[in-house]
mmCIF file of C-alpha atoms and ligand atoms in Angstrom:
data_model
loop_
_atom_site.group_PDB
_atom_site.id
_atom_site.type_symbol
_atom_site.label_atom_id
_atom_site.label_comp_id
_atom_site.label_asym_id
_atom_site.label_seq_id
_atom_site.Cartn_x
_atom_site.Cartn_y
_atom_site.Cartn_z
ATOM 1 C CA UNK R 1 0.000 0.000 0.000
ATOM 2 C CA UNK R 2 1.481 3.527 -0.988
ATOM 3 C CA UNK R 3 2.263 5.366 2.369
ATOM 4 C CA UNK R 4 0.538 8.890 2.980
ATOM 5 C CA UNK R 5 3.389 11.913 1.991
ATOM 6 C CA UNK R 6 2.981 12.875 5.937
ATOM 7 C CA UNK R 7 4.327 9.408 6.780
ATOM 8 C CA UNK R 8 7.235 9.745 4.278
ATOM 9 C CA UNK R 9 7.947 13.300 5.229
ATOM 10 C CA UNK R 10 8.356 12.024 8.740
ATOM 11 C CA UNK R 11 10.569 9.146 8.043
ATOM 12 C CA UNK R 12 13.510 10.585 6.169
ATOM 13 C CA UNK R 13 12.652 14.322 4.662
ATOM 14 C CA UNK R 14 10.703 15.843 1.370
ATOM 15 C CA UNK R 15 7.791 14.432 0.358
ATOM 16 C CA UNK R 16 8.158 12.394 -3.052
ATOM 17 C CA UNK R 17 5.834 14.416 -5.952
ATOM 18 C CA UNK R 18 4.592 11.123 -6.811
ATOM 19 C CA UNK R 19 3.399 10.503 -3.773
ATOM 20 C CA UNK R 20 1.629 13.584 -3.350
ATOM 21 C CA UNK R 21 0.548 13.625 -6.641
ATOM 22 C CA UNK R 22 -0.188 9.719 -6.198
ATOM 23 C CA UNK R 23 -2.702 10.671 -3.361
ATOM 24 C CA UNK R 24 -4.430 13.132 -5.932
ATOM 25 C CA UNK R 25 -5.120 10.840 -8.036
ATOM 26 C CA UNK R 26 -7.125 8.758 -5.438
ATOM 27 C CA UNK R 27 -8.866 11.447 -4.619
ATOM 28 C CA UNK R 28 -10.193 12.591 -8.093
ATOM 29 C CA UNK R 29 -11.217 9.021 -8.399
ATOM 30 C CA UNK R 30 -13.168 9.217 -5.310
ATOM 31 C CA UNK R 31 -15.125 12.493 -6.931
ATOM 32 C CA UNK R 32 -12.939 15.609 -5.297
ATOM 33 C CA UNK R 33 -11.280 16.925 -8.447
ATOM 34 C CA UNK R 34 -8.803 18.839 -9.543
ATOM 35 C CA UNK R 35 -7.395 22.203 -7.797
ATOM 36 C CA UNK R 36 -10.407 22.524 -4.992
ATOM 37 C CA UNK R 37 -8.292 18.992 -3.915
ATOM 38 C CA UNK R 38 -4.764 20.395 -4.010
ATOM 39 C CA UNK R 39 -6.425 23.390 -1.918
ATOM 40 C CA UNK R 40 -7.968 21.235 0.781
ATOM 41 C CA UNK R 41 -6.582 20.184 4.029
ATOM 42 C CA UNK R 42 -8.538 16.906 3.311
ATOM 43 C CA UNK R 43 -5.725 16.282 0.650
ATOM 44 C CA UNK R 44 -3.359 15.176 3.711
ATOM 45 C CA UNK R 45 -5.730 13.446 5.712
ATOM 46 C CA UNK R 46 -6.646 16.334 7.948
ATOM 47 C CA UNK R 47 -10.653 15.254 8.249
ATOM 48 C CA UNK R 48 -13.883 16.784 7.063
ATOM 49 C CA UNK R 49 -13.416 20.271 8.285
ATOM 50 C CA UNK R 50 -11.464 20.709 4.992
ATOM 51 C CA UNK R 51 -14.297 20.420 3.070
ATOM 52 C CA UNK R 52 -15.645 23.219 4.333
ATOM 53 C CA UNK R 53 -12.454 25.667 4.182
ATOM 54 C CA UNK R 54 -12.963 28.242 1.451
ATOM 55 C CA UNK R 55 -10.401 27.861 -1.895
ATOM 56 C CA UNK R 56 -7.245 29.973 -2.170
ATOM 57 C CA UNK R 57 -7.672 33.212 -3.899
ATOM 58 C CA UNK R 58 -6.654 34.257 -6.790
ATOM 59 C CA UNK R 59 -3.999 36.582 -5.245
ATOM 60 C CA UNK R 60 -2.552 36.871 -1.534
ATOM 61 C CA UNK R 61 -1.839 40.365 0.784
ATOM 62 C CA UNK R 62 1.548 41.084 1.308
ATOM 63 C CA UNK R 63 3.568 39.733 5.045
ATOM 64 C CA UNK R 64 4.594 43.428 5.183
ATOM 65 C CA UNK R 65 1.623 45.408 4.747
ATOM 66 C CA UNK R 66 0.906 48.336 2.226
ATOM 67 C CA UNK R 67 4.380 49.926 3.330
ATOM 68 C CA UNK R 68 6.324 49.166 0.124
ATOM 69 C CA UNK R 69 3.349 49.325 -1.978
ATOM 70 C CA UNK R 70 4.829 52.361 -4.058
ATOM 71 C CA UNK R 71 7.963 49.745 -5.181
ATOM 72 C CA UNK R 72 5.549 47.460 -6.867
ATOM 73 C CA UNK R 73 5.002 46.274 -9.866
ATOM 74 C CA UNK R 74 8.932 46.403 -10.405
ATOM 75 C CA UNK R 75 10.010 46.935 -14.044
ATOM 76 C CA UNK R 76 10.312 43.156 -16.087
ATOM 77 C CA UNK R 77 13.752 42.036 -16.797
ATOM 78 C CA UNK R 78 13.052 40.267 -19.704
ATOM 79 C CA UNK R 79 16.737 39.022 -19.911
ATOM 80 C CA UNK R 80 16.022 36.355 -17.654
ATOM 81 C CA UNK R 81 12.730 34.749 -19.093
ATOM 82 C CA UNK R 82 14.870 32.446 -20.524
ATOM 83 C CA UNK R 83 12.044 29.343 -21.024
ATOM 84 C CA UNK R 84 9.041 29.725 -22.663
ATOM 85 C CA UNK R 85 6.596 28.219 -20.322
ATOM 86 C CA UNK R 86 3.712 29.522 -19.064
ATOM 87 C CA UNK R 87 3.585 31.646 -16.061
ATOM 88 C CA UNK R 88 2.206 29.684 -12.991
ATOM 89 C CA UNK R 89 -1.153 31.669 -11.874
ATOM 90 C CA UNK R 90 -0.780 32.962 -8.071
ATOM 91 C CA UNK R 91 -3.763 30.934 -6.489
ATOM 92 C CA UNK R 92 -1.442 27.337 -7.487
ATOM 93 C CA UNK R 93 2.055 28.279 -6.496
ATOM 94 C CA UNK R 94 0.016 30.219 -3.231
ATOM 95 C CA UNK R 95 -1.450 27.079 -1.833
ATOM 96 C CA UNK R 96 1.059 24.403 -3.062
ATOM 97 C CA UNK R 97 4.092 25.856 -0.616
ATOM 98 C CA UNK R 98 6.716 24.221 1.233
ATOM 99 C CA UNK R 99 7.609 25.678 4.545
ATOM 100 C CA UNK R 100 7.636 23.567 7.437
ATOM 101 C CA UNK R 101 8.265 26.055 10.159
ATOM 102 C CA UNK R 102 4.071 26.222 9.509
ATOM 103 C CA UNK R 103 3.452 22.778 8.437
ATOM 104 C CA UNK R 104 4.556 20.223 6.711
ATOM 105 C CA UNK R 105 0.963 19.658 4.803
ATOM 106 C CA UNK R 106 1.631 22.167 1.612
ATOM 107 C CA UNK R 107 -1.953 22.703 1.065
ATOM 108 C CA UNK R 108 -2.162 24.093 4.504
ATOM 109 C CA UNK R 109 0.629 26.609 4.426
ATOM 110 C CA UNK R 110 -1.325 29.432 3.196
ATOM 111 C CA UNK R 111 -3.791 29.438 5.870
ATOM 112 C CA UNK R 112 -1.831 28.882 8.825
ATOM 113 C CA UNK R 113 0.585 31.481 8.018
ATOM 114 C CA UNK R 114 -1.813 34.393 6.431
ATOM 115 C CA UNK R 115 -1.895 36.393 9.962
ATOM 116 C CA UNK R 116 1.775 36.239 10.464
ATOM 117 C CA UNK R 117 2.739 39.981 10.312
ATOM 118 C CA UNK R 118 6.440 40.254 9.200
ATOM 119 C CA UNK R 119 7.219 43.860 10.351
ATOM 120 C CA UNK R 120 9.159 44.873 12.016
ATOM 121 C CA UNK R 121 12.242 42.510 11.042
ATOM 122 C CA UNK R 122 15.910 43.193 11.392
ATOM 123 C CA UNK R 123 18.322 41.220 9.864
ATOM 124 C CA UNK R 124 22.196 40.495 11.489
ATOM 125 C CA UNK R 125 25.267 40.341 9.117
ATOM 126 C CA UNK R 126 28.003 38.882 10.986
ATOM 127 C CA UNK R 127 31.570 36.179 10.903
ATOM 128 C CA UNK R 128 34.231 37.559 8.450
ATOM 129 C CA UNK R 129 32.931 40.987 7.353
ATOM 130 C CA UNK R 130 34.752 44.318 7.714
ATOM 131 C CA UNK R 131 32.335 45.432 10.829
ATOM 132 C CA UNK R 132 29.092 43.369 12.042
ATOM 133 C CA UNK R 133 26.037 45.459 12.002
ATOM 134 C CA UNK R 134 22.691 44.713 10.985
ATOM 135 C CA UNK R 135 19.583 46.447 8.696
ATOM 136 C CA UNK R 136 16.027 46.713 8.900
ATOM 137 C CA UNK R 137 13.214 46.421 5.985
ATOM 138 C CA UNK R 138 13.537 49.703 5.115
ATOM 139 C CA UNK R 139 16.870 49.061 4.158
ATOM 140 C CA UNK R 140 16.513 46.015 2.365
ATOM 141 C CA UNK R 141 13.461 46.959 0.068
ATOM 142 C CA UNK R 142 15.382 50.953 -0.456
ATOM 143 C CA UNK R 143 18.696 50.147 -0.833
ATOM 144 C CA UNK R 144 18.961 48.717 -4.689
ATOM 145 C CA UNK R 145 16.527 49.471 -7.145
ATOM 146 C CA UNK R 146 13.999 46.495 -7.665
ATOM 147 C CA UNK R 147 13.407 44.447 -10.710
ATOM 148 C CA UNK R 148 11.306 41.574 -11.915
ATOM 149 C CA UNK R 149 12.517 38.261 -12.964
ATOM 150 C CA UNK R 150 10.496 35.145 -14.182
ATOM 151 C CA UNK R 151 12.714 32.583 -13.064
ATOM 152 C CA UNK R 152 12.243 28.484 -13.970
ATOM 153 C CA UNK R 153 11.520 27.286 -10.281
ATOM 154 C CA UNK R 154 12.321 23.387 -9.207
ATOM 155 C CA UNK R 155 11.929 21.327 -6.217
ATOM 156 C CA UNK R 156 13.475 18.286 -5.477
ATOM 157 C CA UNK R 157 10.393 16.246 -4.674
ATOM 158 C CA UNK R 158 9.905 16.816 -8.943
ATOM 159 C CA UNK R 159 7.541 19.451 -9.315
ATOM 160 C CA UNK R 160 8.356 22.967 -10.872
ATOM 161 C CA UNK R 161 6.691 26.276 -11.399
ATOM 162 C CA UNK R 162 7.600 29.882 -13.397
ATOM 163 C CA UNK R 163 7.042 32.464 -11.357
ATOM 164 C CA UNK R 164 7.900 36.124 -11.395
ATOM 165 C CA UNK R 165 9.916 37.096 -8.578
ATOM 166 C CA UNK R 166 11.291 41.061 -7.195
ATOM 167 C CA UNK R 167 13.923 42.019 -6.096
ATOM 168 C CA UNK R 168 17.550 42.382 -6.561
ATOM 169 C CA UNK R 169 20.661 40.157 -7.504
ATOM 170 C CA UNK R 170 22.172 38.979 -4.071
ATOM 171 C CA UNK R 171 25.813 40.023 -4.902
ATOM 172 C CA UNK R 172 24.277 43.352 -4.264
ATOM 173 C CA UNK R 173 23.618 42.630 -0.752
ATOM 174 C CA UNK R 174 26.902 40.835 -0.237
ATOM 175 C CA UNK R 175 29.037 43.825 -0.947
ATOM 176 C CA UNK R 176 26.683 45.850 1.222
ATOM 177 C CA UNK R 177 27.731 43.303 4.122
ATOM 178 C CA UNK R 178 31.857 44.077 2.546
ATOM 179 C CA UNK R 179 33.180 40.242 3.521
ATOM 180 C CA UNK R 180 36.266 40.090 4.175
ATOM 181 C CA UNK R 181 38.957 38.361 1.486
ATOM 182 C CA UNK R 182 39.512 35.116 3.327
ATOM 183 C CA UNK R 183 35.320 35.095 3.044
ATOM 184 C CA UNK R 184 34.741 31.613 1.232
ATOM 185 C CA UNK R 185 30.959 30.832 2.176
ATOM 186 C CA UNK R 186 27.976 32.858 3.006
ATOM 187 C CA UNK R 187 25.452 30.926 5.191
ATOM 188 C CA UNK R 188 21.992 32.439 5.693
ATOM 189 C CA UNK R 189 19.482 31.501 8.770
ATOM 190 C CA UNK R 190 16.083 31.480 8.733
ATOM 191 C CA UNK R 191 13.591 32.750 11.290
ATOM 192 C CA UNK R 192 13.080 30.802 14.609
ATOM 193 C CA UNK R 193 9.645 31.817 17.189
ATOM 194 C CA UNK R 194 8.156 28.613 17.989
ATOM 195 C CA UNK R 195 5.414 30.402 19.532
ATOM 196 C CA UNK R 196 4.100 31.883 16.321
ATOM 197 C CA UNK R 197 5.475 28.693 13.981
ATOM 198 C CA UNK R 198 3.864 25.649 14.741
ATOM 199 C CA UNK R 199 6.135 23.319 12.798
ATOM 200 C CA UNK R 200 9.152 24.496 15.173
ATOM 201 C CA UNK R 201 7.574 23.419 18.485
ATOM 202 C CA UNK R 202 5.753 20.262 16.964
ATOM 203 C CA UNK R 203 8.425 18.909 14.607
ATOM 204 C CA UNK R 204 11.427 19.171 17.282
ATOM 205 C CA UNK R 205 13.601 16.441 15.545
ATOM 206 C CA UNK R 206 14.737 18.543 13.034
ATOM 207 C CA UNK R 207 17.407 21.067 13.310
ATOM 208 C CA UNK R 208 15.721 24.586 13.379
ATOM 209 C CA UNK R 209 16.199 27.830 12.531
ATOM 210 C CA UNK R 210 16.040 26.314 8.909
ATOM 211 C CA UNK R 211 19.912 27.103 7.334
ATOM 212 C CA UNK R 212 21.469 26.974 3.830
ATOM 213 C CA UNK R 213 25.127 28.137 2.613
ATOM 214 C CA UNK R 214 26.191 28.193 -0.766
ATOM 215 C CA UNK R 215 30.296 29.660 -1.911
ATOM 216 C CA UNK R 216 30.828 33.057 -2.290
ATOM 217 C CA UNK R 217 30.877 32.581 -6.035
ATOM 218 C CA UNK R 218 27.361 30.624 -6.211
ATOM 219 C CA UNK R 219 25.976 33.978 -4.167
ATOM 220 C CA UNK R 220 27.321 36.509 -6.094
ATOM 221 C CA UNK R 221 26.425 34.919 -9.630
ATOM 222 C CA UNK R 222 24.014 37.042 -11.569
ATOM 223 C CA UNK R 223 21.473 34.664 -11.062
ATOM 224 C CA UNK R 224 21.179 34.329 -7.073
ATOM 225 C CA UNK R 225 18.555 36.095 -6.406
ATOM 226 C CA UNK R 226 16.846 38.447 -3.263
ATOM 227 C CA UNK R 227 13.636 38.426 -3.486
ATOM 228 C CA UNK R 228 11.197 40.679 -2.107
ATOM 229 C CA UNK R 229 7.777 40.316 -3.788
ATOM 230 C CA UNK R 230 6.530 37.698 -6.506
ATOM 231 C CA UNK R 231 3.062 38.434 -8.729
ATOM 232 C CA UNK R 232 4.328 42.379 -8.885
ATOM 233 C CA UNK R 233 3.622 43.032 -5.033
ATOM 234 C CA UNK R 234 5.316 41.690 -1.747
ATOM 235 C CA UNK R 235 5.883 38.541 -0.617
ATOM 236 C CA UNK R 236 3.051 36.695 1.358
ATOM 237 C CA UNK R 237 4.104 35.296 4.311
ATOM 238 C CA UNK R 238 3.780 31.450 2.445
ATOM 239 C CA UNK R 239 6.521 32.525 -0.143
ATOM 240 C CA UNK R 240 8.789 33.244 2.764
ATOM 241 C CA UNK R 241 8.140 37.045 3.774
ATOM 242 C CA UNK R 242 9.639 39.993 3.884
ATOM 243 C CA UNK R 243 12.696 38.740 1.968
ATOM 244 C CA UNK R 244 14.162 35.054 0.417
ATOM 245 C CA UNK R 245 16.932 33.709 -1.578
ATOM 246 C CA UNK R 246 16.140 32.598 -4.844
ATOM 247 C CA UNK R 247 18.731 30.044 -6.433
ATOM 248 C CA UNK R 248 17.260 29.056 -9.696
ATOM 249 C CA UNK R 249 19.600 26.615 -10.875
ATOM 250 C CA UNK R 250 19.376 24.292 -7.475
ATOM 251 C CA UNK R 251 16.706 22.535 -5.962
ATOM 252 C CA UNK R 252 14.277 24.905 -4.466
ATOM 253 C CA UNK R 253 14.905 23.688 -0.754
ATOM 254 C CA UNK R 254 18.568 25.894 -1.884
ATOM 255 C CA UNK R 255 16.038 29.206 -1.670
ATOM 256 C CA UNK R 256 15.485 30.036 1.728
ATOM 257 C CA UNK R 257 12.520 31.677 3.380
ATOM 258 C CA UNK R 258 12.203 34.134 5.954
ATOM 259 C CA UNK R 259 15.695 35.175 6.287
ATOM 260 C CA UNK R 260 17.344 36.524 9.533
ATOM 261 C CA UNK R 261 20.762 36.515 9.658
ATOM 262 C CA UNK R 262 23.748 36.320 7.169
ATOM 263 C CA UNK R 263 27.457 34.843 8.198
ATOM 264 C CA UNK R 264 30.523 34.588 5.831
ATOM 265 C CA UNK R 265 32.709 32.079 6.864
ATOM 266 C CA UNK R 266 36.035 30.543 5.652
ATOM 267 C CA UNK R 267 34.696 27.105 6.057
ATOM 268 C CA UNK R 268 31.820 25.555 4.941
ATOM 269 C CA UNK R 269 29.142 25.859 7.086
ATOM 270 C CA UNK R 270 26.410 22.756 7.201
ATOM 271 C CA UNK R 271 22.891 23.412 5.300
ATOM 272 C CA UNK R 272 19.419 22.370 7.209
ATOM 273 C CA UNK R 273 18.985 19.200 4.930
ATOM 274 C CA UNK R 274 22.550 17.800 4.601
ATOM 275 C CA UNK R 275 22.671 17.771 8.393
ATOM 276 C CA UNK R 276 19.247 16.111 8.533
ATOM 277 C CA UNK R 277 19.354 13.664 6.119
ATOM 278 C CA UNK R 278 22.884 13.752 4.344
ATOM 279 C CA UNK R 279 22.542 10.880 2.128
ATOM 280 C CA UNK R 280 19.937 12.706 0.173
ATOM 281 C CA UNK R 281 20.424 16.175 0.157
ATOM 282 C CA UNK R 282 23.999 17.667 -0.825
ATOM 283 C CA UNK R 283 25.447 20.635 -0.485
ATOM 284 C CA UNK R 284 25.686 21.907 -3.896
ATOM 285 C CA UNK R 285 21.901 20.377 -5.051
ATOM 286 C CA UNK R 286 22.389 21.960 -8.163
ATOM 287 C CA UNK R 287 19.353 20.349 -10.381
ATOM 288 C CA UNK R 288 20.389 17.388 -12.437
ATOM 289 C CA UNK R 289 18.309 14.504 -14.175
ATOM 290 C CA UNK R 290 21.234 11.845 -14.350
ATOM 291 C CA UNK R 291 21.444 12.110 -10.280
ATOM 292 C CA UNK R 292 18.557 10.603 -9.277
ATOM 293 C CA UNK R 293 17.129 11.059 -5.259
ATOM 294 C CA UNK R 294 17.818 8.149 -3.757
ATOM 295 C CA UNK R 295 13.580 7.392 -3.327
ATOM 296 C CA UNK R 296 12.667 8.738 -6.337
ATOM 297 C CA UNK R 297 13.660 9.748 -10.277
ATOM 298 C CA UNK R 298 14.795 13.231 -11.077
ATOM 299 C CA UNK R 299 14.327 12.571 -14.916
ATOM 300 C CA UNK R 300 10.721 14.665 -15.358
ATOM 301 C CA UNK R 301 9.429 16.987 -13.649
ATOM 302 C CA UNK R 302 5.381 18.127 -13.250
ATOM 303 C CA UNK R 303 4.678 21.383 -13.625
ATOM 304 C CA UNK R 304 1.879 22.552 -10.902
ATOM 305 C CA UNK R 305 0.027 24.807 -13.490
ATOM 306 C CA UNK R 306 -0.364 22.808 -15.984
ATOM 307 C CA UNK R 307 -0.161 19.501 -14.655
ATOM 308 C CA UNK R 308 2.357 18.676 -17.588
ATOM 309 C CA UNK R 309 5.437 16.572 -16.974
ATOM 310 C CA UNK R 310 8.719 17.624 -18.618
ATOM 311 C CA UNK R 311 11.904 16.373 -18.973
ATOM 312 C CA UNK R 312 14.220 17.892 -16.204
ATOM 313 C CA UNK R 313 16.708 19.893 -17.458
ATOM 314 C CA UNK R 314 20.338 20.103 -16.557
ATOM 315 C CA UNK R 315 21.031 23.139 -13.875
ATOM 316 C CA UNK R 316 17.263 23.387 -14.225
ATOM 317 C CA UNK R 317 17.500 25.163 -17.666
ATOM 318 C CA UNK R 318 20.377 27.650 -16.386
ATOM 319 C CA UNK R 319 23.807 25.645 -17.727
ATOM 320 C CA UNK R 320 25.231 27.842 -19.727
ATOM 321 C CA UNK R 321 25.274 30.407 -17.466
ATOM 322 C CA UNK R 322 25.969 28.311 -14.082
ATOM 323 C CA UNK R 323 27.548 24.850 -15.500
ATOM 324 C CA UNK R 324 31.281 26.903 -15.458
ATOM 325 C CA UNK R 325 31.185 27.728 -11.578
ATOM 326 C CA UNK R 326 30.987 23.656 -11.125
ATOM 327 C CA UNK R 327 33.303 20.606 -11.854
ATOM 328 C CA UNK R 328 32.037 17.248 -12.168
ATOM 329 C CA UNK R 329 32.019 16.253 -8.532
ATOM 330 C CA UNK R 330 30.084 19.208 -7.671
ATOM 331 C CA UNK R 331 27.449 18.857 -10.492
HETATM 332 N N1 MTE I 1 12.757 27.857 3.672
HETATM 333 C C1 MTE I 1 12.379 27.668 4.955
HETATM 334 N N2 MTE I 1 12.762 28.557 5.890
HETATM 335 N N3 MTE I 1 11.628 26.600 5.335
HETATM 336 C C2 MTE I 1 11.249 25.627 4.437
HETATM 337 O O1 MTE I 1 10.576 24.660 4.815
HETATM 338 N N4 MTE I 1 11.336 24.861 2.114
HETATM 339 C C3 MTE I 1 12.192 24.857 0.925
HETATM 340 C C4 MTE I 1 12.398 26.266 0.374
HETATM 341 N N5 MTE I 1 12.732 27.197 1.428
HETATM 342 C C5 MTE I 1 11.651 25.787 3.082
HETATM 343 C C6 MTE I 1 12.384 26.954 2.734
HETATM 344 C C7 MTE I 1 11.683 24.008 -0.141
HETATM 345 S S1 MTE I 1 11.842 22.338 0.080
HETATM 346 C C8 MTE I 1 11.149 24.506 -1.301
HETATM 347 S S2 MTE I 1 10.758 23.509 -2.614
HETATM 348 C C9 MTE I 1 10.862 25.931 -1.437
HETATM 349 O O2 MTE I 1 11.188 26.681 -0.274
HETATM 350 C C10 MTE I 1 9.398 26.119 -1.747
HETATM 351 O O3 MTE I 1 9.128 27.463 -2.027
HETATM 352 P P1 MTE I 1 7.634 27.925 -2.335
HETATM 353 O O4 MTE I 1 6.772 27.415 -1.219
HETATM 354 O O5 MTE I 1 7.694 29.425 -2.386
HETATM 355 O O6 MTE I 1 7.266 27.309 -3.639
#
């Protein structure tokens, strides 16, 4: 008998797609089609009050308020729309989210975390930098000018999404923070208040604040990404408000939410995943359909707006302008 994702999630880490995707399809069988399913709590077993919840909307209120409202919609870059594939709508990528500080149940994210208030936020830059010090929102959505960038988007339990992110390119940020030379890695930290996120007092057995690290060349590519807002206003809190990283080219659990502190080390620091469960989730997790996960393919990939499945594409689409920061044992 196929195990529920929960189970799965439990046991080792990310849910497999197929899984997920597996339970779906027992559902529309049973007569609950389509997106109301994806949208419902009853999707992970969660009883009949789910049946009763309303269905996402089509768009979501920013984590920050109206405060930045005058930023938004940030001009298109259209440099980076590199794929032709359509633009996942707002209402799918809203209430299909990853971020287990709120729950592990993806359908579920958006409603436990659309009180969360993400103001006022400060942010500490620290290890080998000139001078510590630390910034506020109002520096981080006034200090660079914002643009928008449709990025290819893919997680490594197979499922992908296009969506159109804001912000800035993260090198920016790094020479704000002026690392010092023997610098090497930059390892950002995640937010940590069990009292308002239920996933850090329930799910204790895994190593929170969430934490990811990448070398100082990987963060200061023209691809790594700080983003602000997605859909041309601020992030809701489910996309990981006020601010994320966005690395296109790696597996999306590589794009942390909810981002509190910054450290540049010499060393390299561990990442949330690795030190969970390090036979499945490297460091580098840059995407790659040869390397399959070791419980499931990474040939194809679905895409959640369409429902289409695609063949996965080295560096997610991105090789020729990542594949040169990588040789084959970090690929
Ligand atoms: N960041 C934090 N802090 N907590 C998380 O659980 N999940 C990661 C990543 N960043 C996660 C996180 C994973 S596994 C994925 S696929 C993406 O966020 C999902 O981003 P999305 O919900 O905006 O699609």
């Amino acid at each position: 008998m196929r195990r529920a994702p929960r189970e799965i999630v439990e046991e080792g880490g990310l849910t497999s797609e197929s899984a997920y995707f597996g339970r779906r399809e027992v559902l529309r069988a049973l007569g609950f089609g389509g997106l109301a399913v994806a949208a419902s709590p009853l999707l992970l077993g969660r009883g009949a009050t789910g049946l009763l919840a309303q269905p996402a909307p089509e768009t979501f209120p920013p984590a920050v308020g109206p405060k930045y409202d005058d930023l938004f919609p940030a001009k298109r870059n259209k440099t980076y729309d590199f794929a032709p594939l359509p633009e996942t709508p707002e209402k799918i990528s809203g209430s299909y989210n990853n971020f287990y500080e709120f729950t592990t149940d993806k359908a579920r994210v958006w409603r436990m975390a659309k009180d969360f208030v993400a103001s006022p936020w400060t942010v500490q830059v620290k290890g080998a930098v000139e001078k510590e010090f630390s910034f506020d929102l109002d520096d981080l959505f006034r200090w660079f000018p914002l643009e928008e960038r449709r990025y290819r988007f893919r997680c490594v339990e197979a499922w992908a999404m296009q969506v159109p992110w804001t912000g800035f390119p993260l090198r920016q940020l790094i020479d704000r923070c002026k690392p010092l030379g023997k610098a090497k890695y930059v390892r950002v930290v995640s937010i940590l208040d069990p009292e308002r996120l239920p996933g850090q007092k329930k799910d204790t057995h895994w190593p929170w604040p969430y934490y990811e690290a990448y070398r100082l060349d990987e963060a200061r590519h023209e691809l790594a990404f700080v983003a602000l807002g997605i859909y041309g206003h601020a992030l809701p809190m489910q996309f990981g408000a006020p601010w994320r990283i966005v690395m296109p080219w790696k597996y999306g659990f590589k794009s942390p939410k909810s981002i509190v502190a910054i450290e540049f080390t010499e060393t390299r620091p561990g990442t949330f995943w690795n030190d969970a469960v390090p036979k499945e989730y490297g460091f580098f997790s840059n995407v790659n359909p040869l390397k399959p996960h070791p419980r499931w393919s990474q040939a194809t990939e679905r895409d959640i707006g369409t429902r289409d499945r695609r063949p996965t594409l080295p560096f997610n689409g991105y090789a020729d302008q990542v594949a040169k920061l990588y040789t084959g044992a970090e690929f």
